[in-house]
Tab-separated table of C-alpha atoms and ligand atoms in Angstrom:
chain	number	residue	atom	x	y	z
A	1	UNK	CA	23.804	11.183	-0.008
A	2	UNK	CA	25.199	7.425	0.056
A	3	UNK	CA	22.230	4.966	0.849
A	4	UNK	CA	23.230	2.350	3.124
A	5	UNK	CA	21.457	-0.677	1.612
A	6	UNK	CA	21.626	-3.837	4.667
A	7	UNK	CA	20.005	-6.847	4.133
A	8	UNK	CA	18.294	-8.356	7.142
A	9	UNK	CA	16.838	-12.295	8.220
A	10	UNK	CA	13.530	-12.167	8.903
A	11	UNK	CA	13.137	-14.840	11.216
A	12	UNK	CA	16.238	-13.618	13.350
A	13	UNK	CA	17.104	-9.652	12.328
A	14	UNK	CA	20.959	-9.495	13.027
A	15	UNK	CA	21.168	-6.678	15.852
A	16	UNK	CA	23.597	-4.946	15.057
A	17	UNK	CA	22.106	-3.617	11.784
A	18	UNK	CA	18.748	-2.890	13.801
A	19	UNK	CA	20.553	-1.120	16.050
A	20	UNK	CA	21.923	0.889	13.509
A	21	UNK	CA	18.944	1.822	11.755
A	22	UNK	CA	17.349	3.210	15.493
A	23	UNK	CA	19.919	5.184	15.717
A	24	UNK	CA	19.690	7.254	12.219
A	25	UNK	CA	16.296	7.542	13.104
A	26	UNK	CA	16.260	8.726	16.559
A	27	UNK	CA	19.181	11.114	15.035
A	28	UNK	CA	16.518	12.446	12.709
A	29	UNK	CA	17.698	10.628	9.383
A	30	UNK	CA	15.469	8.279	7.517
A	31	UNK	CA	15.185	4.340	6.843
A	32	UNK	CA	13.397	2.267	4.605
A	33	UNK	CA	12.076	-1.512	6.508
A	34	UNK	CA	10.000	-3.727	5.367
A	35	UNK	CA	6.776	-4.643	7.134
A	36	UNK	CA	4.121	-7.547	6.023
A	37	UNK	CA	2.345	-5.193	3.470
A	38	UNK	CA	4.706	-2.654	1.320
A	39	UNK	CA	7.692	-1.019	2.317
A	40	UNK	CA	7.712	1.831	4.443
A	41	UNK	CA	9.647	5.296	4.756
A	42	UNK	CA	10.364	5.796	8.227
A	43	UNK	CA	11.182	8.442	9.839
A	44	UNK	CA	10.729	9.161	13.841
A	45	UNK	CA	7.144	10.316	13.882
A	46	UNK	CA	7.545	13.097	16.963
A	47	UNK	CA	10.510	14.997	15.493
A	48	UNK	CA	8.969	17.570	13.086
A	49	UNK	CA	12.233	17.698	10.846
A	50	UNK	CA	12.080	14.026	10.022
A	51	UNK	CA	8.152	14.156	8.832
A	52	UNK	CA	9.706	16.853	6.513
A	53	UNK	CA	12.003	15.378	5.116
A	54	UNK	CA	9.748	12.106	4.706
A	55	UNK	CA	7.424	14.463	2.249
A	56	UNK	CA	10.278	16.077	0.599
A	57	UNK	CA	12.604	12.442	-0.361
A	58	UNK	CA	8.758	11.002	-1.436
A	59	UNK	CA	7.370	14.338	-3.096
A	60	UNK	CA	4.826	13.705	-1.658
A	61	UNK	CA	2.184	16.612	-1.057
A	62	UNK	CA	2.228	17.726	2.630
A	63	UNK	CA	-1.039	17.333	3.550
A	64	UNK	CA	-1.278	13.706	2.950
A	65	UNK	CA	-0.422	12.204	6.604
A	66	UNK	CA	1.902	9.565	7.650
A	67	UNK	CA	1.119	6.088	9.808
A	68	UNK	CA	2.129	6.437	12.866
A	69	UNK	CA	4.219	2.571	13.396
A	70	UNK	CA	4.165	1.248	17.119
A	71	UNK	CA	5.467	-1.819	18.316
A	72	UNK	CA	3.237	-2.032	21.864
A	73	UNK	CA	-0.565	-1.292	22.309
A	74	UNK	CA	0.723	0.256	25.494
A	75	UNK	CA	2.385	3.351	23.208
A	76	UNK	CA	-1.315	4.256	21.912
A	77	UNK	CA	-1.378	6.151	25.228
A	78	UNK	CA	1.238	8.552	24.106
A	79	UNK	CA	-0.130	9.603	20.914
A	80	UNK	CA	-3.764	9.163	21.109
A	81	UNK	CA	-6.266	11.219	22.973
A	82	UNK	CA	-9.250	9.074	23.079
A	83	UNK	CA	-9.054	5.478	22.869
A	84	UNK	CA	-12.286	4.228	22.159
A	85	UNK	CA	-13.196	0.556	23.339
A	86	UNK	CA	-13.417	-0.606	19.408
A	87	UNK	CA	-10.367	0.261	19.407
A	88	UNK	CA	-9.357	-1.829	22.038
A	89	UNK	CA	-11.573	-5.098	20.091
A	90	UNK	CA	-9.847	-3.894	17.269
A	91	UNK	CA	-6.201	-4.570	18.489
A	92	UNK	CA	-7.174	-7.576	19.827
A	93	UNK	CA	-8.372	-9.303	16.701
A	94	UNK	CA	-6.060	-7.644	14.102
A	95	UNK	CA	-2.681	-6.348	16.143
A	96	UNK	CA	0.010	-6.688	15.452
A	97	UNK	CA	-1.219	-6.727	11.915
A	98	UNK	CA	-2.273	-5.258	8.304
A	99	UNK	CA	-4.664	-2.510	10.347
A	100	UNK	CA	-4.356	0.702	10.723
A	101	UNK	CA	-6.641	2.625	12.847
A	102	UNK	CA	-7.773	6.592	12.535
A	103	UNK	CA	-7.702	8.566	16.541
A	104	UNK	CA	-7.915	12.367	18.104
A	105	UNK	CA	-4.086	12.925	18.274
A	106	UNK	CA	-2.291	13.785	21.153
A	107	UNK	CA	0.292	17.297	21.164
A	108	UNK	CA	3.217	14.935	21.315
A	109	UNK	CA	2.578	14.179	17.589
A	110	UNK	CA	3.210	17.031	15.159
A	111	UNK	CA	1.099	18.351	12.385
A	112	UNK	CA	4.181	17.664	10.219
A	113	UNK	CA	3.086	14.026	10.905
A	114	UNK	CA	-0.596	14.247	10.568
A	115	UNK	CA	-0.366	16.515	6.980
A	116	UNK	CA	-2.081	19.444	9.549
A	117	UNK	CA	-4.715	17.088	11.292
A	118	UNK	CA	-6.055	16.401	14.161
A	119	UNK	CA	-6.034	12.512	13.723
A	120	UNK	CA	-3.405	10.216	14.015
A	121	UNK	CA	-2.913	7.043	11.762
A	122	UNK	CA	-2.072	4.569	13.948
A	123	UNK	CA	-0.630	0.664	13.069
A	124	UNK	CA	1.420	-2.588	15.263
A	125	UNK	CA	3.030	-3.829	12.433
A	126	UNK	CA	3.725	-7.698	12.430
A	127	UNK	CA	6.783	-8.394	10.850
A	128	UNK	CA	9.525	-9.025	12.721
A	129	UNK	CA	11.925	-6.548	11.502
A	130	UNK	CA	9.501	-3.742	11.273
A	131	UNK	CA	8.541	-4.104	15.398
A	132	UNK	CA	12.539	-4.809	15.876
A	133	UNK	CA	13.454	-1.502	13.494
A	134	UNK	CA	10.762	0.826	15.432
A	135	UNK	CA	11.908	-0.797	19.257
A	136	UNK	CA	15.399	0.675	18.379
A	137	UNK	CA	14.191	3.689	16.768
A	138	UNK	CA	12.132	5.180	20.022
A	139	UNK	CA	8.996	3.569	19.444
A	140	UNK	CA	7.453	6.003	16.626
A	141	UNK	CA	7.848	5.593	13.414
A	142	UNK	CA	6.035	7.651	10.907
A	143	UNK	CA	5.991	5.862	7.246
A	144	UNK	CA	4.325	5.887	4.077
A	145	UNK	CA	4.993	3.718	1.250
A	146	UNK	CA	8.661	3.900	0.371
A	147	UNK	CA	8.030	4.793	-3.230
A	148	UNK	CA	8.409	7.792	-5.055
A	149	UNK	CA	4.881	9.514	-4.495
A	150	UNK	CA	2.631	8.047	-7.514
A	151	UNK	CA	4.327	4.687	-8.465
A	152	UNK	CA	3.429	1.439	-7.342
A	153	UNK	CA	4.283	0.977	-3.364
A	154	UNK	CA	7.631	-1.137	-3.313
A	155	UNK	CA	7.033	-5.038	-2.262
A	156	UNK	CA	11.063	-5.581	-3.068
A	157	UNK	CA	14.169	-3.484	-1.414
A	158	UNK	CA	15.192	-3.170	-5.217
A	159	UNK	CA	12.610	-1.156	-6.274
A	160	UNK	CA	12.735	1.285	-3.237
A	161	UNK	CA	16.218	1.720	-4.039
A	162	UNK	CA	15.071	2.416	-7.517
A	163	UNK	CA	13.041	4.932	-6.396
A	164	UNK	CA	14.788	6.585	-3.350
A	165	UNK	CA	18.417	5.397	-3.308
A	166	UNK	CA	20.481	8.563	-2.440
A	167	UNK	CA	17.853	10.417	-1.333
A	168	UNK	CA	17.501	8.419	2.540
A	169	UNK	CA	20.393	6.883	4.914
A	170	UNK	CA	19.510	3.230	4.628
A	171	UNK	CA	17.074	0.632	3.599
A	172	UNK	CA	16.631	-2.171	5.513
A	173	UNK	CA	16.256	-5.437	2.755
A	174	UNK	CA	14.031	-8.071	4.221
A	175	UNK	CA	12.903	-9.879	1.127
A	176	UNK	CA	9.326	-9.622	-0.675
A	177	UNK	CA	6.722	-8.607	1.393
A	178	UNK	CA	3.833	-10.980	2.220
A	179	UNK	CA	0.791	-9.469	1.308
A	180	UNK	CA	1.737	-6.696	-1.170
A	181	UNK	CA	-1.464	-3.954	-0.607
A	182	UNK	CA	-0.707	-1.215	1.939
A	183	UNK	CA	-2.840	-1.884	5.084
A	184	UNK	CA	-6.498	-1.295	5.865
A	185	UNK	CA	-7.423	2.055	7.532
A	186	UNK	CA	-10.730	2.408	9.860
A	187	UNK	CA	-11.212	5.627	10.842
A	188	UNK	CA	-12.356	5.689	14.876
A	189	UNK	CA	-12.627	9.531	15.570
A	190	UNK	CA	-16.219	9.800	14.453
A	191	UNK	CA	-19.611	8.179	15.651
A	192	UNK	CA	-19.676	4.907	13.798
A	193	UNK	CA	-16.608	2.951	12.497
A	194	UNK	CA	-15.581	3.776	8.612
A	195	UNK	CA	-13.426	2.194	6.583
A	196	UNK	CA	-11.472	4.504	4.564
A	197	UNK	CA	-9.067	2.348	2.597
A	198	UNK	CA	-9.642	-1.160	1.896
A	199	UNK	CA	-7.027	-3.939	2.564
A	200	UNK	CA	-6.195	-7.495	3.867
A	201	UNK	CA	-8.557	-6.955	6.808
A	202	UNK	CA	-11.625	-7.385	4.864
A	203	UNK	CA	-14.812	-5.307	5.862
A	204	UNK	CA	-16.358	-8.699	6.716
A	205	UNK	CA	-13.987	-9.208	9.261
A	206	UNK	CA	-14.351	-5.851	10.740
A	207	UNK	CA	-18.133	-6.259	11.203
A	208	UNK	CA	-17.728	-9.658	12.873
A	209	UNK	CA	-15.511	-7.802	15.600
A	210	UNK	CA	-17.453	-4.239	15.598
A	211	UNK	CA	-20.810	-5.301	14.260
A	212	UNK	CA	-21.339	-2.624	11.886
A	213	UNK	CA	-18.714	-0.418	10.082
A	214	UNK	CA	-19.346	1.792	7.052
A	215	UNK	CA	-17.666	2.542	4.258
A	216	UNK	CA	-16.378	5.993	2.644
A	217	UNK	CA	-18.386	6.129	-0.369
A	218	UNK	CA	-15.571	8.095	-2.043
A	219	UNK	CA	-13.626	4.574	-2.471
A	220	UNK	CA	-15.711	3.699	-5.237
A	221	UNK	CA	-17.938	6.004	-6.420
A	222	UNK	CA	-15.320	8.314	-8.670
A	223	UNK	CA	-18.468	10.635	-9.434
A	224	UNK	CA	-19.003	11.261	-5.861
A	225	UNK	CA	-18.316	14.994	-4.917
A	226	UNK	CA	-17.657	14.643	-1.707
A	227	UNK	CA	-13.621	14.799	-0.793
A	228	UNK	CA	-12.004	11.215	0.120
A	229	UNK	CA	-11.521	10.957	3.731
A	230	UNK	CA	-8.108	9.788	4.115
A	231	UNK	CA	-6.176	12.414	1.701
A	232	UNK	CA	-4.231	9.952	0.097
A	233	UNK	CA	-6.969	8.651	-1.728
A	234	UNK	CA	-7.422	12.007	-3.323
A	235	UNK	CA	-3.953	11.927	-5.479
A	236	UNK	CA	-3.232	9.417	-8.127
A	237	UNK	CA	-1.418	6.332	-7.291
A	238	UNK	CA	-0.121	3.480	-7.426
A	239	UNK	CA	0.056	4.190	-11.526
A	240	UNK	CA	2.109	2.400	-13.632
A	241	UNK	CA	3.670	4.591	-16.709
A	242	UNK	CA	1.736	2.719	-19.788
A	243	UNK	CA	-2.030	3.341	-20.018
A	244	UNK	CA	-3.602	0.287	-18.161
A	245	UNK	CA	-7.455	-0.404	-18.851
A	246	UNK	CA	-9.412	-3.142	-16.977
A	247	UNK	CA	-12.051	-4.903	-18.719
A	248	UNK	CA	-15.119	-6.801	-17.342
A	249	UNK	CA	-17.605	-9.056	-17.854
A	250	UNK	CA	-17.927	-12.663	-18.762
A	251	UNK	CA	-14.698	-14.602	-18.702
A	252	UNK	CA	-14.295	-15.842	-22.529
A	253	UNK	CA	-15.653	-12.458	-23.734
A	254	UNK	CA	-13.056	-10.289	-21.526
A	255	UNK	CA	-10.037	-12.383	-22.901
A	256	UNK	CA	-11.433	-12.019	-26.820
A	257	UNK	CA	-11.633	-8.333	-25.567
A	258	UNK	CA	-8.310	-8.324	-24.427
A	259	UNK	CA	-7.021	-9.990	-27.280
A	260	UNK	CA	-8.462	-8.029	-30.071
A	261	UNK	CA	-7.248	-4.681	-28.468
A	262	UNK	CA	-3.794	-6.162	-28.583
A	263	UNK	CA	-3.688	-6.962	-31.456
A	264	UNK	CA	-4.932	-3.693	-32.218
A	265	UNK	CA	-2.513	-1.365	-30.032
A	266	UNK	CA	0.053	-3.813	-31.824
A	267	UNK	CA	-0.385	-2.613	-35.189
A	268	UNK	CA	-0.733	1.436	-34.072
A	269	UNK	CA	2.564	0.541	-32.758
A	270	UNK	CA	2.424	0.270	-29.228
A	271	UNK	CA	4.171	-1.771	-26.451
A	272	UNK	CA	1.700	-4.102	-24.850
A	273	UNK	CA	1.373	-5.294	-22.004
A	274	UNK	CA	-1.410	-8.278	-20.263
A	275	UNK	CA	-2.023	-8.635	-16.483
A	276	UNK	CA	-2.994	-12.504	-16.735
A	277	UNK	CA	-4.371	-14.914	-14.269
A	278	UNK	CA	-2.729	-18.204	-14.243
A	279	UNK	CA	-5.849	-19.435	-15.822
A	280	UNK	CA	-5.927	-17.292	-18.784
A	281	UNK	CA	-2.027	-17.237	-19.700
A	282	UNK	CA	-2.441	-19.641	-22.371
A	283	UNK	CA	-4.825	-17.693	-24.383
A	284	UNK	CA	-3.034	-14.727	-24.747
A	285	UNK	CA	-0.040	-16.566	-25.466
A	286	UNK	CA	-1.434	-17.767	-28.406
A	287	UNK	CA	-3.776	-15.132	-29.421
A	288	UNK	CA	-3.360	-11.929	-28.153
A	289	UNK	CA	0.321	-10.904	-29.977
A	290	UNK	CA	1.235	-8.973	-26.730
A	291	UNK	CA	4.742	-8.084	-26.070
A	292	UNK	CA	4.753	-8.954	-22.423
A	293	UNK	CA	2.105	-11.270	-21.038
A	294	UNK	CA	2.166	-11.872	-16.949
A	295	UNK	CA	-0.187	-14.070	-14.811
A	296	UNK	CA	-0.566	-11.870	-11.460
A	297	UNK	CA	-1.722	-15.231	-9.764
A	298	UNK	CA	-4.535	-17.304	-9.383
A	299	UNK	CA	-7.845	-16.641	-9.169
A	300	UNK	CA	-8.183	-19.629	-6.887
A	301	UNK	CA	-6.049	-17.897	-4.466
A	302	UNK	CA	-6.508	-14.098	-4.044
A	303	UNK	CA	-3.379	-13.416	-1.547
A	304	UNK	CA	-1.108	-14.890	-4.620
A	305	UNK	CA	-2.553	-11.746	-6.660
A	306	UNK	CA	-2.325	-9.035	-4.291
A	307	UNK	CA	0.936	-10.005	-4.147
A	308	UNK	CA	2.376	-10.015	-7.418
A	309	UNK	CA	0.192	-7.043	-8.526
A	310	UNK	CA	2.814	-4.038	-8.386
A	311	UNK	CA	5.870	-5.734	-9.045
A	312	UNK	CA	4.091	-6.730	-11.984
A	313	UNK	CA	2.960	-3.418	-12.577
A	314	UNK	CA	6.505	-1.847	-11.667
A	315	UNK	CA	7.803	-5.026	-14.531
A	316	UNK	CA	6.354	-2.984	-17.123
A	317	UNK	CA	7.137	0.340	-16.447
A	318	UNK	CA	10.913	-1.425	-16.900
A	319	UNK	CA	9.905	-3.314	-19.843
A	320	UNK	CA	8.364	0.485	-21.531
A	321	UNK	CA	5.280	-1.038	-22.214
A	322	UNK	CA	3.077	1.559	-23.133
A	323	UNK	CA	-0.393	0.292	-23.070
A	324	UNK	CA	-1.803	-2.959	-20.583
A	325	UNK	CA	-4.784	-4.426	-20.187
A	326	UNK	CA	-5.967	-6.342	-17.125
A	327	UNK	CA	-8.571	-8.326	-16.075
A	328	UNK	CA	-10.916	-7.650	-13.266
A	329	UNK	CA	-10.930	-9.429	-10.000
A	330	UNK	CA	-14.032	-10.407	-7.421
A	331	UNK	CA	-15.670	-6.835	-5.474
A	332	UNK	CA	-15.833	-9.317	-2.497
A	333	UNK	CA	-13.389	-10.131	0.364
A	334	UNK	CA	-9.258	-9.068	-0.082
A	335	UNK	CA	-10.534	-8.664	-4.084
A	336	UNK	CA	-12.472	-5.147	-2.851
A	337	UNK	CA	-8.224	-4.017	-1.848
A	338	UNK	CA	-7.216	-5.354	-5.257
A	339	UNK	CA	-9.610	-3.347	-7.318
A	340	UNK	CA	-9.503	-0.916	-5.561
A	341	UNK	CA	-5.459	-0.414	-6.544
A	342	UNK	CA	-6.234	-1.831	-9.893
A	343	UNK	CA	-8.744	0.860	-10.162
A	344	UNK	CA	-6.389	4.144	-9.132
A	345	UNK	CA	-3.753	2.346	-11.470
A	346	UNK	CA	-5.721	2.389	-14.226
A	347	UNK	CA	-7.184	5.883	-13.405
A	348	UNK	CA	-10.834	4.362	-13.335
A	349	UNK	CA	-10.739	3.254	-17.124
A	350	UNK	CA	-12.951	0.495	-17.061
A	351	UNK	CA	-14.247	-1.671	-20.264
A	352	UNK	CA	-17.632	-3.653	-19.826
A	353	UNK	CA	-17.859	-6.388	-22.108
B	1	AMP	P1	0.669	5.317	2.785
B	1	AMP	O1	1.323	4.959	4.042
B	1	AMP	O2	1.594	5.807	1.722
B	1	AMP	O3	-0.193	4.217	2.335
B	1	AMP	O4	-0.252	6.555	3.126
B	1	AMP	C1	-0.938	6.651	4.342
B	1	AMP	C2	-2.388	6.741	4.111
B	1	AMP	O5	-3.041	6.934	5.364
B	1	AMP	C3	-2.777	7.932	3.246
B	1	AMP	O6	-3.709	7.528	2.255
B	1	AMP	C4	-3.413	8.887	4.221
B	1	AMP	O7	-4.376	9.673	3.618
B	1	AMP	C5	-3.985	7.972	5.292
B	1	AMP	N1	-4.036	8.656	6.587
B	1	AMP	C6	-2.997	8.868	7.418
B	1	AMP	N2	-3.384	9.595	8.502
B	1	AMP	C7	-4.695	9.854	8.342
B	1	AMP	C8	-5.656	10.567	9.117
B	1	AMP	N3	-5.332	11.168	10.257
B	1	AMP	N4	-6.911	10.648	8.636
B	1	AMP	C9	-7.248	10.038	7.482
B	1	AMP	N5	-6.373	9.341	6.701
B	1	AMP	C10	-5.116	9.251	7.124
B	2	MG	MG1	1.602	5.200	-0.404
């Protein structure tokens, strides 16, 4: 299949190509947009046969559900059985936004869509092109991450090209994305509020609107036996190829750290790779003997990280680094969504120092 690639102004989407797009999806075919977070795959999230063929351009295992992408609070109605009154507070403080909220689903949205559950993942994206793409398209889109499943989620139209050019009808190039993490998911359809993925709507932020909200202990307890509530968080993600460990503790000790097992990994022969701050670049320029040495940000400013972080990550799969290090960021605030990818990238090998 030929992959339309279109690229689109953000401020004022030309539409003509928007109109475009709605129309392969309403005809069942599917189109990458961006949105403020990552990239989605969208596909229209009532027809059966486009969820289907979401799963099958991703490989992506079928029982991990799509978000559900509406461009009105009014279309919660339609796919939504119960709409409970935090979820109401909830759109008001976060919608259109980087929130996406768990509900009973109605019989107008397939299992297809909901990977066989009863839920629905619901989200009002806030980029312009996203509400403008899923206006034309009917109103519904479903859409994960527009990666291959198990590489980094695509912040750049280049790298879901990389991963899914000829295998869609079109991708929809709006530039890098603004915040870089996929959104944060609450899960509504039980008694109290539960966060089940964290993101750029922080849990602080979610208690000062719902006054209490818990948090699926699954996220970061990797011992825990119980299964992850939102399936995704089951399979491994976000992974980069090379082996990536994280190592914490005191500043000057993780960068020795960091530096010595460079070196090290040097001389058994291996590609290395650093995920920097902007603070510690120096350093490892002149000590660590890494190939490839990156500053992911600051740590003075947290959104400049979770930005960078997979394109940096995706920069050394094309570099063939085999083996990174990283350093750790804050458990506090956006830095709980940044470890928390950092974490399933680096398949929970941790170093304390
Ligand atoms: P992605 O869009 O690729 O970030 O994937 C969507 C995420 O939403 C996955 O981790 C799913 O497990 C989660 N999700 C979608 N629908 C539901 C649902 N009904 N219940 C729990 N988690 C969900
Ligand atoms: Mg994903």
């Amino acid at each position: 299949m030929e992959t339309i690639l279109i690229k689109v102004n953000r401020e004022k989407p030309e539409q003509e190509s928007i109109a475009r797009a709605g129309k392969i999806i309403r005809d069942g075919g599917l189109v990458a947009f961006p949105t403020e977070t990552v990239y989605g795959l969208g596909g229209d999230a009532l027809n059966p046969a486009s969820s289907r063929r979401i799963y099958e351009a991703k490989g992506r295992p079928s029982d991990n559900p799509l978000i559900v992408h509406i461009c009105q609070w009014e279309s919660m109605n339609r796919i939504a059985r119960r709409i409970p009154e935090e979820a109401k507070k909830l759109a008001d403080a976060f919608w259109p936004g980087p929130l996406t909220m768990i509900l009973p689903k109605t019989d107008s949205v397939p299992k297809e869509t909901t990977g066989g559950l009863d839920t629905v993942a619901v989200r009002f994206p806030s980029d312009r092109i996203a509400q403008e793409f899923i206006r034309a398209s009917g109103g519904f889109v479903a859409a994960p991450s527009a990666n291959t499943s198990g590489r980094p989620s695509p912040t750049l139209a280049r790298y879901v090209w990389e991963d899914l050019g000829g295998r869609i009808e079109m991708i929809l190039d709006g530039g890098e994305v603004g915040i870089g993490l996929e959104s944060t998911i609450v899960d509504l359809s039980g008694s109290v509020p539960m966060i089940l993925r964290p993101g750029y709507v922080t849990k602080e932020m979610l208690k000062d609107v719902l006054g209490s909200v818990d948090t699926d202990r699954t996220i970061w307890d990797q011992n825990c036996r119980e299964r992850p509530k939102a399936p995704g968080m089951r399979y491994r993600h976000y992974a980069p190829r090379g082996v990536l460990t994280i190592v914490e503790g005191r500043p000057d000790r993780v960068a020795e750290e960091i530096c010595a097992g460079s070196r090290k990994a040097k001389k058994e022969g291996a590609r290395v790779g650093i995920l920097a701050t902007d603070e510690s670049l120096e350093k490892y320029r002149a000590e660590s003997a890494a190939d490839s040495i990156k500053s992911v940000g600051s740590r003075t400013d947290e959104d400049s990280v979770g930005r960078s972080l997979y394109r940096i990550l995706r920069e050394f799969d094309e570099e063939e680094i085999s083996v990174i290090y990283s350093e750790s960021f804050s458990d506090s605030g956006f830095g709980q969504a940044i470890m928390n990818r950092l974490l399933k990238a680096a398949g929970h090998r941790v170093k304390n120092v």
